[in-house]
């Protein structure tokens, strides 16, 4: 994740060509290759979790259906809205940075982080209600999965927000623009991965029965 | 409308609508009463939503085919395994 200062010339012709009309037709992986391997590794861990949940449910259908009814569907849906909106804000931030609208990009990144904060607040309210009702990891198989899966995902939301905070500071300093947006795209891709995982998690754990 | 020319804006609106449908299926109790139809509908919506996030948010629509296959493959594989597990649970 290197950053190029705004005052430095960018002799890299490939980067200049990437902004030429019709450049969209040339296949291009946004951000650094390394972040995509990292995203892939994260997705595989979540895949194992989701598949384990689904097959555990197949053996305890009644228990899963009964326990699922105690979950706060509104909180789950609200958190989905917060994550997809947070993701959208970060897309707008990257688009703004690419056209050198640094101040606008900074604002969209802050808005994306605000959505992350909203997600955490909803999650904490949801957890305190569950823990207050005496529910724990050892209550039953469903709650073991519900708590561990959502907690593991929440850790990723927090990491995503740390990444957004770093990107926000660097964007404000003018590190990203039409000359260089690799690190910004990499961080954004991670943030979208957190959204993608929740898009599977929400129907699976909160709604499907 | 000018605002809809940005694919990211269109994607955001579709994601919100799909989320509202999933929420309604749970809230109205349809998720329980409609059985496998509701499961397929929700997985279909998750597939559409996931594909939109991968293509328009992660910007993989114009990425090398390998990366599109890897990400869309992950989504399809996970949702496919969930279908299998639910089918086993119904037997």
CSV table of C-alpha atoms in Angstrom, one decimal:
chain,number,residue,atom,x,y,z
A,1,UNK,CA,0.0,0.0,0.0
A,2,UNK,CA,2.1,2.8,-1.3
A,3,UNK,CA,1.0,6.4,-1.6
A,4,UNK,CA,2.3,8.9,-4.1
A,5,UNK,CA,2.5,12.6,-3.0
A,6,UNK,CA,0.4,15.0,-5.1
A,7,UNK,CA,3.4,17.1,-6.1
A,8,UNK,CA,5.3,14.2,-7.5
A,9,UNK,CA,5.0,13.5,-11.3
A,10,UNK,CA,3.5,10.2,-12.3
A,11,UNK,CA,5.4,8.8,-15.2
A,12,UNK,CA,3.4,5.6,-15.1
A,13,UNK,CA,1.8,5.4,-18.5
A,14,UNK,CA,-0.4,2.5,-17.6
A,15,UNK,CA,-2.1,4.5,-14.9
A,16,UNK,CA,-2.8,7.4,-17.3
A,17,UNK,CA,-4.2,5.1,-19.9
A,18,UNK,CA,-6.6,3.6,-17.3
A,19,UNK,CA,-8.5,6.9,-17.3
A,20,UNK,CA,-8.8,7.1,-21.1
A,21,UNK,CA,-12.3,6.7,-22.6
A,22,UNK,CA,-13.1,3.1,-23.2
A,23,UNK,CA,-10.7,2.0,-20.5
A,24,UNK,CA,-13.6,0.3,-18.8
A,25,UNK,CA,-13.4,-2.4,-21.5
A,26,UNK,CA,-9.9,-3.4,-20.4
A,27,UNK,CA,-10.2,-5.9,-17.5
A,28,UNK,CA,-8.8,-4.3,-14.4
A,29,UNK,CA,-8.8,-5.5,-10.8
A,30,UNK,CA,-9.3,-2.5,-8.5
A,31,UNK,CA,-6.7,-2.0,-5.7
A,32,UNK,CA,-3.8,-4.3,-4.8
A,33,UNK,CA,-3.8,-7.9,-5.7
A,34,UNK,CA,-2.9,-8.8,-2.1
A,35,UNK,CA,-6.1,-7.4,-0.7
A,36,UNK,CA,-8.1,-9.7,-3.0
A,37,UNK,CA,-6.2,-12.7,-1.7
A,38,UNK,CA,-7.0,-11.5,1.9
A,39,UNK,CA,-10.7,-11.0,1.0
A,40,UNK,CA,-10.8,-14.5,-0.5
A,41,UNK,CA,-9.3,-16.0,2.7
A,42,UNK,CA,-11.9,-14.1,4.8
A,43,UNK,CA,-14.7,-15.2,2.6
A,44,UNK,CA,-13.6,-18.8,2.9
A,45,UNK,CA,-13.7,-18.6,6.7
A,46,UNK,CA,-17.2,-17.1,6.5
A,47,UNK,CA,-18.3,-19.9,4.0
A,48,UNK,CA,-17.2,-22.5,6.5
A,49,UNK,CA,-19.2,-20.8,9.2
A,50,UNK,CA,-22.4,-20.4,7.1
A,51,UNK,CA,-22.3,-24.0,5.8
A,52,UNK,CA,-21.7,-25.3,9.4
A,53,UNK,CA,-24.7,-23.2,10.5
A,54,UNK,CA,-27.0,-24.6,7.7
A,55,UNK,CA,-26.0,-28.2,8.3
A,56,UNK,CA,-26.3,-27.8,12.1
A,57,UNK,CA,-29.8,-26.5,11.5
A,58,UNK,CA,-30.7,-29.5,9.4
A,59,UNK,CA,-30.2,-31.6,12.5
A,60,UNK,CA,-32.0,-29.2,14.9
A,61,UNK,CA,-34.7,-27.7,12.7
A,62,UNK,CA,-37.3,-27.2,15.5
A,63,UNK,CA,-34.7,-25.6,17.9
A,64,UNK,CA,-33.3,-23.3,15.2
A,65,UNK,CA,-36.8,-22.2,14.1
A,66,UNK,CA,-38.0,-21.6,17.7
A,67,UNK,CA,-34.8,-19.7,18.8
A,68,UNK,CA,-34.8,-17.6,15.6
A,69,UNK,CA,-38.1,-16.1,16.5
A,70,UNK,CA,-36.5,-14.4,19.5
A,71,UNK,CA,-34.1,-12.5,17.3
A,72,UNK,CA,-34.7,-8.8,16.6
A,73,UNK,CA,-35.6,-8.8,12.9
A,74,UNK,CA,-35.9,-5.0,12.8
A,75,UNK,CA,-32.4,-4.6,14.2
A,76,UNK,CA,-31.0,-7.1,11.6
A,77,UNK,CA,-32.8,-5.3,8.8
A,78,UNK,CA,-31.7,-1.9,10.0
A,79,UNK,CA,-28.1,-3.1,10.2
A,80,UNK,CA,-28.4,-4.4,6.6
A,81,UNK,CA,-29.5,-0.9,5.5
A,82,UNK,CA,-26.6,0.7,7.4
A,83,UNK,CA,-24.0,-1.6,5.8
A,84,UNK,CA,-25.3,-1.3,2.2
A,85,UNK,CA,-25.6,2.5,2.7
A,86,UNK,CA,-22.1,2.6,4.2
A,87,UNK,CA,-20.8,0.6,1.3
A,88,UNK,CA,-22.5,3.0,-1.2
A,89,UNK,CA,-21.0,6.0,0.5
A,90,UNK,CA,-17.5,4.5,0.2
A,91,UNK,CA,-18.1,3.9,-3.6
A,92,UNK,CA,-19.0,7.6,-3.9
A,93,UNK,CA,-15.8,8.5,-1.9
A,94,UNK,CA,-13.7,6.5,-4.4
A,95,UNK,CA,-15.5,8.0,-7.3
A,96,UNK,CA,-14.9,11.5,-5.9
A,97,UNK,CA,-11.2,10.8,-5.2
A,98,UNK,CA,-10.7,9.6,-8.8
A,99,UNK,CA,-11.9,13.0,-10.1
A,100,UNK,CA,-9.7,14.8,-7.5
A,101,UNK,CA,-12.6,16.0,-5.4
A,102,UNK,CA,-10.7,15.4,-2.2
A,103,UNK,CA,-13.0,17.2,0.2
A,104,UNK,CA,-16.1,15.4,-1.1
A,105,UNK,CA,-14.2,12.1,-0.9
A,106,UNK,CA,-13.3,12.8,2.7
A,107,UNK,CA,-17.0,13.6,3.5
A,108,UNK,CA,-18.2,10.3,1.9
A,109,UNK,CA,-15.6,8.3,3.9
A,110,UNK,CA,-16.8,9.9,7.1
A,111,UNK,CA,-20.4,9.1,6.2
A,112,UNK,CA,-19.3,5.5,5.6
A,113,UNK,CA,-17.7,5.4,9.0
A,114,UNK,CA,-20.9,6.9,10.5
A,115,UNK,CA,-22.9,3.9,9.1
A,116,UNK,CA,-20.4,1.6,10.7
A,117,UNK,CA,-20.9,3.3,14.1
A,118,UNK,CA,-24.6,3.0,13.6
A,119,UNK,CA,-24.2,-0.7,12.9
A,120,UNK,CA,-22.2,-1.1,16.1
A,121,UNK,CA,-24.7,0.8,18.2
A,122,UNK,CA,-27.6,-1.4,16.9
A,123,UNK,CA,-25.5,-4.5,17.5
A,124,UNK,CA,-24.7,-3.5,21.1
A,125,UNK,CA,-28.4,-2.8,21.8
A,126,UNK,CA,-29.3,-6.2,20.3
A,127,UNK,CA,-26.6,-8.1,22.3
A,128,UNK,CA,-27.5,-6.4,25.6
A,129,UNK,CA,-31.1,-7.5,25.2
A,130,UNK,CA,-30.0,-11.0,24.5
A,131,UNK,CA,-27.4,-11.2,27.3
A,132,UNK,CA,-29.9,-9.5,29.6
A,133,UNK,CA,-32.3,-12.3,28.9
A,134,UNK,CA,-29.7,-14.8,30.1
A,135,UNK,CA,-28.8,-16.0,26.6
A,136,UNK,CA,-25.2,-17.1,26.2
A,137,UNK,CA,-23.0,-19.2,23.8
A,138,UNK,CA,-24.0,-22.3,25.8
A,139,UNK,CA,-27.8,-21.8,25.7
A,140,UNK,CA,-28.2,-23.9,22.6
A,141,UNK,CA,-26.6,-24.7,19.2
A,142,UNK,CA,-28.6,-21.9,17.5
A,143,UNK,CA,-27.5,-19.2,19.9
A,144,UNK,CA,-23.9,-20.5,19.8
A,145,UNK,CA,-23.9,-19.9,16.1
A,146,UNK,CA,-25.9,-16.6,16.3
A,147,UNK,CA,-23.5,-15.1,18.9
A,148,UNK,CA,-20.2,-16.4,17.4
A,149,UNK,CA,-21.2,-15.6,13.7
A,150,UNK,CA,-22.5,-12.1,14.4
A,151,UNK,CA,-19.6,-11.3,16.8
A,152,UNK,CA,-17.0,-12.5,14.3
A,153,UNK,CA,-18.7,-10.4,11.6
A,154,UNK,CA,-18.8,-7.4,14.0
A,155,UNK,CA,-15.0,-7.7,14.4
A,156,UNK,CA,-14.7,-7.3,10.7
A,157,UNK,CA,-16.9,-4.2,10.8
A,158,UNK,CA,-14.6,-2.7,13.4
A,159,UNK,CA,-11.5,-3.5,11.3
A,160,UNK,CA,-13.3,-2.0,8.3
A,161,UNK,CA,-13.9,1.2,10.2
A,162,UNK,CA,-10.2,1.4,11.3
A,163,UNK,CA,-9.3,1.0,7.6
A,164,UNK,CA,-11.8,3.7,6.6
A,165,UNK,CA,-10.3,6.0,9.3
A,166,UNK,CA,-6.8,5.6,7.9
A,167,UNK,CA,-8.1,6.2,4.4
A,168,UNK,CA,-10.0,9.3,5.6
A,169,UNK,CA,-6.8,10.8,7.1
A,170,UNK,CA,-4.7,10.0,4.0
A,171,UNK,CA,-7.4,11.3,1.6
A,172,UNK,CA,-7.6,14.6,3.6
A,173,UNK,CA,-3.8,14.8,3.2
A,174,UNK,CA,-4.2,14.5,-0.5
A,175,UNK,CA,-2.6,11.1,-0.8
A,176,UNK,CA,-5.3,9.8,-3.2
A,177,UNK,CA,-6.6,11.3,-6.4
A,178,UNK,CA,-6.6,10.6,-10.2
A,179,UNK,CA,-2.8,10.1,-9.9
A,180,UNK,CA,-3.1,7.3,-7.3
A,181,UNK,CA,-6.1,5.5,-5.7
A,182,UNK,CA,-4.8,2.0,-5.3
A,183,UNK,CA,-4.8,1.9,-1.5
A,184,UNK,CA,-8.2,3.7,-1.4
A,185,UNK,CA,-9.7,1.0,-3.7
A,186,UNK,CA,-8.1,-1.8,-1.6
A,187,UNK,CA,-9.6,-0.5,1.6
A,188,UNK,CA,-12.9,0.1,-0.1
A,189,UNK,CA,-12.9,-3.5,-1.4
A,190,UNK,CA,-12.5,-4.8,2.2
A,191,UNK,CA,-15.4,-2.6,3.4
A,192,UNK,CA,-17.6,-4.0,0.7
A,193,UNK,CA,-16.6,-7.6,1.7
A,194,UNK,CA,-18.0,-6.9,5.1
A,195,UNK,CA,-21.2,-5.8,3.4
A,196,UNK,CA,-21.3,-8.9,1.1
A,197,UNK,CA,-20.9,-11.3,4.1
A,198,UNK,CA,-23.8,-9.6,6.0
A,199,UNK,CA,-26.0,-9.9,2.8
A,200,UNK,CA,-25.8,-13.7,3.3
A,201,UNK,CA,-25.8,-13.7,7.1
A,202,UNK,CA,-29.0,-11.6,7.5
A,203,UNK,CA,-31.5,-13.8,5.7
A,204,UNK,CA,-29.7,-17.0,6.8
A,205,UNK,CA,-29.7,-16.3,10.6
A,206,UNK,CA,-32.5,-13.8,11.0
A,207,UNK,CA,-35.2,-14.8,8.5
A,208,UNK,CA,-34.9,-18.1,6.7
A,209,UNK,CA,-36.8,-21.0,8.5
B,1,UNK,CA,-33.0,11.0,-14.1
B,2,UNK,CA,-29.4,12.2,-13.8
B,3,UNK,CA,-28.9,10.7,-10.4
B,4,UNK,CA,-29.6,7.2,-11.7
B,5,UNK,CA,-26.9,7.4,-14.3
B,6,UNK,CA,-24.4,6.4,-11.6
B,7,UNK,CA,-24.6,2.5,-11.4
B,8,UNK,CA,-23.7,2.7,-7.7
B,9,UNK,CA,-26.9,4.7,-7.0
B,10,UNK,CA,-29.0,2.3,-8.9
B,11,UNK,CA,-27.4,-0.6,-7.1
B,12,UNK,CA,-28.0,1.0,-3.7
B,13,UNK,CA,-31.8,1.5,-4.5
B,14,UNK,CA,-32.1,-2.2,-5.6
B,15,UNK,CA,-30.3,-3.4,-2.5
B,16,UNK,CA,-32.7,-1.4,-0.3
B,17,UNK,CA,-35.7,-2.8,-2.1
B,18,UNK,CA,-34.4,-6.4,-1.8
B,19,UNK,CA,-33.7,-5.9,1.9
B,20,UNK,CA,-37.2,-4.6,2.5
B,21,UNK,CA,-38.6,-7.7,0.8
B,22,UNK,CA,-36.5,-10.0,3.0
B,23,UNK,CA,-37.6,-8.0,6.1
B,24,UNK,CA,-41.2,-8.3,5.1
B,25,UNK,CA,-41.0,-12.0,4.6
B,26,UNK,CA,-39.9,-12.4,8.2
B,27,UNK,CA,-42.1,-9.7,9.6
B,28,UNK,CA,-45.3,-11.0,8.0
B,29,UNK,CA,-44.6,-14.6,8.9
B,30,UNK,CA,-44.5,-15.5,5.2
B,31,UNK,CA,-40.9,-16.9,5.8
B,32,UNK,CA,-42.5,-19.6,8.0
B,33,UNK,CA,-45.8,-20.2,6.2
B,34,UNK,CA,-44.5,-20.3,2.6
B,35,UNK,CA,-41.9,-23.0,3.3
B,36,UNK,CA,-39.4,-23.7,0.6
B,37,UNK,CA,-40.8,-20.9,-1.7
B,38,UNK,CA,-39.7,-18.3,0.9
B,39,UNK,CA,-36.3,-19.9,1.3
B,40,UNK,CA,-35.7,-19.9,-2.5
B,41,UNK,CA,-37.0,-16.3,-2.8
B,42,UNK,CA,-34.6,-15.1,0.0
B,43,UNK,CA,-31.6,-17.0,-1.5
B,44,UNK,CA,-32.5,-15.6,-4.9
B,45,UNK,CA,-32.5,-12.1,-3.4
B,46,UNK,CA,-29.2,-12.7,-1.6
B,47,UNK,CA,-27.7,-13.9,-4.9
B,48,UNK,CA,-28.9,-10.7,-6.7
B,49,UNK,CA,-27.7,-8.5,-3.8
B,50,UNK,CA,-24.3,-10.2,-3.6
B,51,UNK,CA,-23.8,-10.0,-7.3
B,52,UNK,CA,-24.6,-6.3,-7.3
B,53,UNK,CA,-22.2,-5.7,-4.5
B,54,UNK,CA,-19.4,-7.7,-6.2
B,55,UNK,CA,-20.0,-6.0,-9.6
B,56,UNK,CA,-20.9,-2.4,-8.8
B,57,UNK,CA,-19.5,-1.8,-5.2
B,58,UNK,CA,-16.3,-3.9,-5.4
B,59,UNK,CA,-16.0,-2.9,-9.1
B,60,UNK,CA,-15.4,-6.4,-10.4
B,61,UNK,CA,-17.8,-6.0,-13.3
B,62,UNK,CA,-14.8,-5.2,-15.6
B,63,UNK,CA,-12.3,-7.2,-13.6
B,64,UNK,CA,-10.4,-10.2,-15.0
B,65,UNK,CA,-12.7,-13.2,-15.4
B,66,UNK,CA,-10.8,-15.3,-12.8
B,67,UNK,CA,-11.7,-12.8,-10.0
B,68,UNK,CA,-15.3,-12.6,-11.1
B,69,UNK,CA,-15.5,-16.5,-11.0
B,70,UNK,CA,-13.8,-16.6,-7.6
B,71,UNK,CA,-16.2,-14.1,-6.0
B,72,UNK,CA,-19.4,-15.1,-7.7
B,73,UNK,CA,-18.4,-18.7,-7.2
B,74,UNK,CA,-18.0,-18.1,-3.5
B,75,UNK,CA,-21.5,-16.6,-3.4
B,76,UNK,CA,-23.1,-19.4,-5.5
B,77,UNK,CA,-21.3,-22.2,-3.6
B,78,UNK,CA,-22.4,-20.8,-0.1
B,79,UNK,CA,-26.0,-20.3,-1.2
B,80,UNK,CA,-26.1,-23.7,-2.9
B,81,UNK,CA,-24.8,-25.5,0.2
B,82,UNK,CA,-27.5,-23.6,2.2
B,83,UNK,CA,-30.2,-25.0,-0.2
B,84,UNK,CA,-28.8,-28.5,0.2
B,85,UNK,CA,-28.8,-28.2,4.0
B,86,UNK,CA,-32.4,-26.8,4.0
B,87,UNK,CA,-33.5,-29.7,1.7
B,88,UNK,CA,-32.0,-32.2,4.1
B,89,UNK,CA,-33.7,-30.5,7.0
B,90,UNK,CA,-37.1,-30.8,5.2
B,91,UNK,CA,-36.8,-34.6,4.7
